[in-house]
Amino acid sequence: MLSALHAIDTVLLAYVFGVFVLGGVIKGVSGFGMPLVTVPLIALVAPVPTAVALSLLPIIISNISQGYECRRHYHVLGLVWPLLISLAVSLGLAVQLLGSFRPEVLAIIIGVMIQVFVISQLTPNPPLIPPRWRFGTLIGAGLSSGLLGGMTSFYGFPALQALLALGLGRNEFILASSLFFLVGSVILGAGLLMQDIASPMHLLLSLACVLPTQLGMSLGEFIRERLSQAMFRGITLAVLSATGLAMIVRALTA
């Protein structure tokens, strides 16, 4: 690993590590959002497939650690399992499409839909999914997220919006989103390796990015514990909105 790191420009390496510290802080505070931060920022200095590959191990390890910290809320699995299973099936099939489509139009559509959802959640009484519609909504969200993820590598929409619309508590949401991103990142990583989009060198560099990610998460979790539920929800929506805007800008400037 050391020889691989020495072969990279020091300034570039510092930038990449800084991006993962920032991504870790965002994830520590909001419970999600790291790849939605790291991939666009790294894509400014490297190809998008490289940015996705470098994010793999930090995503997997950070979601394992964050999910473990919220393990006392495991009962949420009884609610969100349809989302996890449908994502696994859909993304497992659709990941073969990665790189086969021009993702710009999809990214713009997703970005706009994210903004519409965020605006709807800013109302005094944001809409929640009625209990009788939860199963079907979560299945649909998982299938569509997997399909979009297979085309673009971004599989958070509309699944995250569905999780928010369940009205979960803070730690329940963090556990549910950690499990969601863990499932998605493992399947996406396997697809990248099988298609030779990610190489062993990418995985070595990805492993090196785990430490700055964990440092950022520790800082983010310290901040999160001092936030009210309302402020936590506001930050979560802000991260979603920024993500949608970043996707739109990136697609328009590609």
Short mmCIF file of C-alpha atoms in Angstrom, two decimals:
data_model
loop_
_atom_site.label_atom_id
_atom_site.label_comp_id
_atom_site.label_asym_id
_atom_site.label_seq_id
_atom_site.Cartn_x
_atom_site.Cartn_y
_atom_site.Cartn_z
CA MET A 1 0.00 0.00 0.00
CA LEU A 2 2.84 2.40 0.84
CA SER A 3 4.35 2.13 -2.63
CA ALA A 4 0.95 2.87 -4.13
CA LEU A 5 0.56 5.95 -1.97
CA HIS A 6 4.07 7.19 -2.73
CA ALA A 7 3.27 7.09 -6.44
CA ILE A 8 0.51 9.69 -5.98
CA ASP A 9 1.04 13.42 -5.82
CA THR A 10 1.10 14.54 -2.18
CA VAL A 11 -1.26 17.47 -2.74
CA LEU A 12 -3.74 15.24 -4.58
CA LEU A 13 -3.58 12.67 -1.79
CA ALA A 14 -4.18 15.37 0.83
CA TYR A 15 -7.19 16.57 -1.17
CA VAL A 16 -8.64 13.06 -1.39
CA PHE A 17 -8.13 12.45 2.34
CA GLY A 18 -9.71 15.83 3.11
CA VAL A 19 -12.74 14.90 1.01
CA PHE A 20 -13.19 11.70 3.02
CA VAL A 21 -12.87 13.58 6.32
CA LEU A 22 -15.65 15.89 5.11
CA GLY A 23 -17.71 12.92 3.93
CA GLY A 24 -17.25 11.28 7.32
CA VAL A 25 -18.42 14.42 9.13
CA ILE A 26 -21.54 14.59 6.94
CA LYS A 27 -22.31 10.92 7.57
CA GLY A 28 -21.65 11.25 11.30
CA VAL A 29 -24.09 14.14 11.58
CA SER A 30 -26.86 13.03 9.21
CA GLY A 31 -26.43 9.24 9.11
CA PHE A 32 -25.91 9.15 5.34
CA GLY A 33 -24.57 11.21 2.47
CA MET A 34 -20.89 10.25 2.38
CA PRO A 35 -20.76 8.89 -1.21
CA LEU A 36 -23.00 11.73 -2.30
CA VAL A 37 -20.24 14.07 -1.11
CA THR A 38 -17.08 12.10 -1.88
CA VAL A 39 -17.89 10.92 -5.41
CA PRO A 40 -18.69 14.36 -6.91
CA LEU A 41 -15.70 16.02 -5.19
CA ILE A 42 -13.21 13.33 -6.18
CA ALA A 43 -14.67 13.33 -9.68
CA LEU A 44 -13.31 16.87 -10.01
CA VAL A 45 -9.76 15.45 -10.09
CA ALA A 46 -10.28 11.85 -11.24
CA PRO A 47 -12.61 9.82 -13.48
CA VAL A 48 -16.02 9.05 -11.99
CA PRO A 49 -15.40 5.25 -11.88
CA THR A 50 -12.24 5.93 -9.85
CA ALA A 51 -14.20 8.17 -7.48
CA VAL A 52 -16.80 5.45 -6.98
CA ALA A 53 -14.14 2.78 -6.45
CA LEU A 54 -12.23 4.84 -3.87
CA SER A 55 -15.44 5.30 -1.88
CA LEU A 56 -16.24 1.59 -1.61
CA LEU A 57 -14.37 0.48 1.52
CA PRO A 58 -15.00 3.70 3.49
CA ILE A 59 -18.72 3.31 2.75
CA ILE A 60 -18.81 -0.35 3.75
CA ILE A 61 -16.79 0.04 6.96
CA SER A 62 -18.47 3.29 8.05
CA ASN A 63 -21.93 1.78 7.63
CA ILE A 64 -20.95 -1.32 9.59
CA SER A 65 -19.61 0.79 12.46
CA GLN A 66 -22.51 3.24 12.45
CA GLY A 67 -25.08 0.48 12.22
CA TYR A 68 -23.43 -1.33 15.12
CA GLU A 69 -23.65 1.78 17.28
CA CYS A 70 -27.41 1.94 16.66
CA ARG A 71 -27.97 -1.83 17.03
CA ARG A 72 -30.37 -1.36 19.94
CA HIS A 73 -32.91 -0.13 17.41
CA TYR A 74 -32.78 -3.39 15.43
CA HIS A 75 -36.58 -3.56 15.54
CA VAL A 76 -36.59 -1.15 12.57
CA LEU A 77 -35.57 -4.13 10.43
CA GLY A 78 -39.11 -5.41 10.75
CA LEU A 79 -40.26 -2.28 8.94
CA VAL A 80 -37.58 -1.69 6.27
CA TRP A 81 -36.71 -5.23 5.17
CA PRO A 82 -38.81 -4.93 1.96
CA LEU A 83 -36.64 -1.97 0.94
CA LEU A 84 -33.37 -3.83 1.58
CA ILE A 85 -34.38 -7.00 -0.27
CA SER A 86 -35.83 -5.20 -3.28
CA LEU A 87 -32.71 -3.02 -3.52
CA ALA A 88 -30.44 -6.07 -3.41
CA VAL A 89 -32.36 -7.81 -6.19
CA SER A 90 -32.72 -4.76 -8.42
CA LEU A 91 -29.18 -3.41 -8.01
CA GLY A 92 -27.70 -6.89 -8.37
CA LEU A 93 -29.31 -7.15 -11.80
CA ALA A 94 -28.92 -3.53 -12.89
CA VAL A 95 -25.26 -3.10 -11.90
CA GLN A 96 -24.40 -4.82 -15.17
CA LEU A 97 -25.74 -1.68 -16.87
CA LEU A 98 -23.18 0.57 -15.16
CA GLY A 99 -21.36 2.51 -17.82
CA SER A 100 -23.80 1.46 -20.56
CA PHE A 101 -25.91 4.63 -20.40
CA ARG A 102 -25.20 8.34 -20.45
CA PRO A 103 -26.32 9.26 -16.93
CA GLU A 104 -26.65 13.04 -17.38
CA VAL A 105 -30.39 13.13 -18.10
CA LEU A 106 -31.15 10.66 -15.30
CA ALA A 107 -29.04 12.70 -12.88
CA ILE A 108 -30.97 15.88 -13.73
CA ILE A 109 -34.33 14.14 -13.27
CA ILE A 110 -33.25 12.63 -9.95
CA GLY A 111 -31.83 15.96 -8.76
CA VAL A 112 -35.08 17.78 -9.54
CA MET A 113 -37.19 15.11 -7.83
CA ILE A 114 -35.00 15.35 -4.73
CA GLN A 115 -35.67 19.10 -4.57
CA VAL A 116 -39.42 18.51 -4.89
CA PHE A 117 -39.30 16.01 -2.02
CA VAL A 118 -37.24 18.32 0.22
CA ILE A 119 -39.70 21.17 -0.36
CA SER A 120 -42.61 18.87 0.52
CA GLN A 121 -40.89 17.95 3.79
CA LEU A 122 -40.46 21.60 4.79
CA THR A 123 -44.20 22.00 5.30
CA PRO A 124 -45.45 22.16 8.93
CA ASN A 125 -46.84 18.63 8.63
CA PRO A 126 -44.64 16.75 6.11
CA PRO A 127 -46.45 13.85 4.42
CA LEU A 128 -45.78 10.40 5.84
CA ILE A 129 -46.43 7.02 4.25
CA PRO A 130 -49.68 5.53 5.63
CA PRO A 131 -49.10 2.11 7.28
CA ARG A 132 -51.22 0.30 4.68
CA TRP A 133 -49.00 1.63 1.86
CA ARG A 134 -45.62 1.02 3.49
CA PHE A 135 -44.89 -2.43 2.08
CA GLY A 136 -45.67 -1.52 -1.52
CA THR A 137 -43.94 1.85 -1.28
CA LEU A 138 -40.74 0.36 0.14
CA ILE A 139 -40.69 -2.40 -2.49
CA GLY A 140 -41.14 0.18 -5.24
CA ALA A 141 -38.51 2.48 -3.76
CA GLY A 142 -35.98 -0.35 -3.49
CA LEU A 143 -36.55 -1.59 -7.04
CA SER A 144 -36.34 1.88 -8.58
CA SER A 145 -33.30 2.85 -6.48
CA GLY A 146 -31.49 -0.28 -7.61
CA LEU A 147 -32.33 0.34 -11.25
CA LEU A 148 -31.16 3.96 -11.12
CA GLY A 149 -28.08 2.92 -9.15
CA GLY A 150 -27.16 0.37 -11.77
CA MET A 151 -27.21 3.09 -14.42
CA THR A 152 -25.57 5.93 -12.49
CA SER A 153 -23.90 4.41 -9.33
CA PHE A 154 -26.19 6.68 -7.22
CA TYR A 155 -28.78 4.42 -5.59
CA GLY A 156 -30.03 6.65 -2.78
CA PHE A 157 -33.12 7.92 -4.62
CA PRO A 158 -35.99 7.40 -3.93
CA ALA A 159 -35.11 5.04 -1.07
CA LEU A 160 -33.83 7.72 1.32
CA GLN A 161 -36.93 9.79 0.71
CA ALA A 162 -39.05 6.74 1.53
CA LEU A 163 -37.13 6.23 4.78
CA LEU A 164 -37.66 9.86 5.77
CA ALA A 165 -41.36 9.56 4.98
CA LEU A 166 -41.67 6.68 7.46
CA GLY A 167 -41.27 9.15 10.31
CA LEU A 168 -38.47 7.17 11.99
CA GLY A 169 -36.64 8.40 15.05
CA ARG A 170 -33.08 9.67 14.66
CA ASN A 171 -31.25 6.48 15.59
CA GLU A 172 -33.79 4.29 13.79
CA PHE A 173 -33.21 6.29 10.62
CA ILE A 174 -29.44 6.04 11.00
CA LEU A 175 -29.58 2.26 11.43
CA ALA A 176 -31.96 1.84 8.49
CA SER A 177 -29.91 4.07 6.18
CA SER A 178 -26.65 2.38 7.27
CA LEU A 179 -28.04 -1.04 6.39
CA PHE A 180 -29.37 0.31 3.10
CA PHE A 181 -26.01 1.76 2.03
CA LEU A 182 -24.14 -1.30 3.27
CA VAL A 183 -26.23 -3.59 1.07
CA GLY A 184 -25.93 -1.26 -1.90
CA SER A 185 -22.18 -0.67 -1.60
CA VAL A 186 -21.35 -4.38 -1.34
CA ILE A 187 -23.38 -5.15 -4.48
CA LEU A 188 -22.04 -2.13 -6.36
CA GLY A 189 -18.46 -3.00 -5.39
CA ALA A 190 -18.87 -6.57 -6.58
CA GLY A 191 -20.22 -5.27 -9.88
CA LEU A 192 -17.30 -2.88 -10.34
CA LEU A 193 -14.80 -5.66 -9.69
CA MET A 194 -16.54 -8.14 -11.99
CA GLN A 195 -16.52 -5.60 -14.82
CA ASP A 196 -12.89 -4.58 -14.15
CA ILE A 197 -14.01 -1.00 -13.48
CA ALA A 198 -12.32 -1.23 -10.06
CA SER A 199 -8.81 -2.67 -9.76
CA PRO A 200 -6.78 -4.01 -6.79
CA MET A 201 -4.92 -0.67 -6.78
CA HIS A 202 -8.24 1.13 -6.35
CA LEU A 203 -9.07 -1.09 -3.39
CA LEU A 204 -5.70 -0.38 -1.75
CA LEU A 205 -6.27 3.34 -2.07
CA SER A 206 -9.84 2.89 -0.87
CA LEU A 207 -8.52 1.13 2.23
CA ALA A 208 -6.21 4.08 2.88
CA CYS A 209 -9.26 6.37 2.86
CA VAL A 210 -10.95 4.48 5.71
CA LEU A 211 -9.01 6.22 8.50
CA PRO A 212 -9.82 9.82 7.46
CA THR A 213 -13.44 8.74 7.02
CA GLN A 214 -13.61 7.34 10.55
CA LEU A 215 -11.99 10.48 11.96
CA GLY A 216 -14.60 12.60 10.22
CA MET A 217 -17.40 10.35 11.46
CA SER A 218 -16.23 10.66 15.06
CA LEU A 219 -16.40 14.44 14.77
CA GLY A 220 -19.79 14.27 13.08
CA GLU A 221 -21.23 11.96 15.75
CA PHE A 222 -19.96 14.31 18.45
CA ILE A 223 -21.87 17.12 16.77
CA ARG A 224 -24.99 14.99 16.19
CA GLU A 225 -25.43 14.09 19.85
CA ARG A 226 -25.82 17.78 20.61
CA LEU A 227 -28.56 18.37 18.04
CA SER A 228 -32.31 18.36 18.59
CA GLN A 229 -34.52 16.06 16.51
CA ALA A 230 -35.78 19.07 14.52
CA MET A 231 -32.27 20.29 13.78
CA PHE A 232 -31.17 16.78 12.84
CA ARG A 233 -34.03 16.53 10.35
CA GLY A 234 -33.17 19.96 8.96
CA ILE A 235 -29.55 18.97 8.40
CA THR A 236 -30.64 15.73 6.77
CA LEU A 237 -32.88 17.62 4.35
CA ALA A 238 -30.09 20.13 3.67
CA VAL A 239 -27.72 17.31 2.76
CA LEU A 240 -30.35 15.84 0.44
CA SER A 241 -30.95 19.20 -1.22
CA ALA A 242 -27.24 19.87 -1.69
CA THR A 243 -26.85 16.40 -3.16
CA GLY A 244 -29.62 16.99 -5.67
CA LEU A 245 -28.17 20.34 -6.70
CA ALA A 246 -24.71 18.80 -7.06
CA MET A 247 -26.11 16.09 -9.33
CA ILE A 248 -27.84 18.68 -11.52
CA VAL A 249 -24.75 20.90 -11.78
CA ARG A 250 -22.49 17.93 -12.47
CA ALA A 251 -24.81 16.67 -15.22
CA LEU A 252 -25.09 20.10 -16.86
CA THR A 253 -21.32 20.64 -16.83
CA ALA A 254 -20.34 17.11 -17.90
#
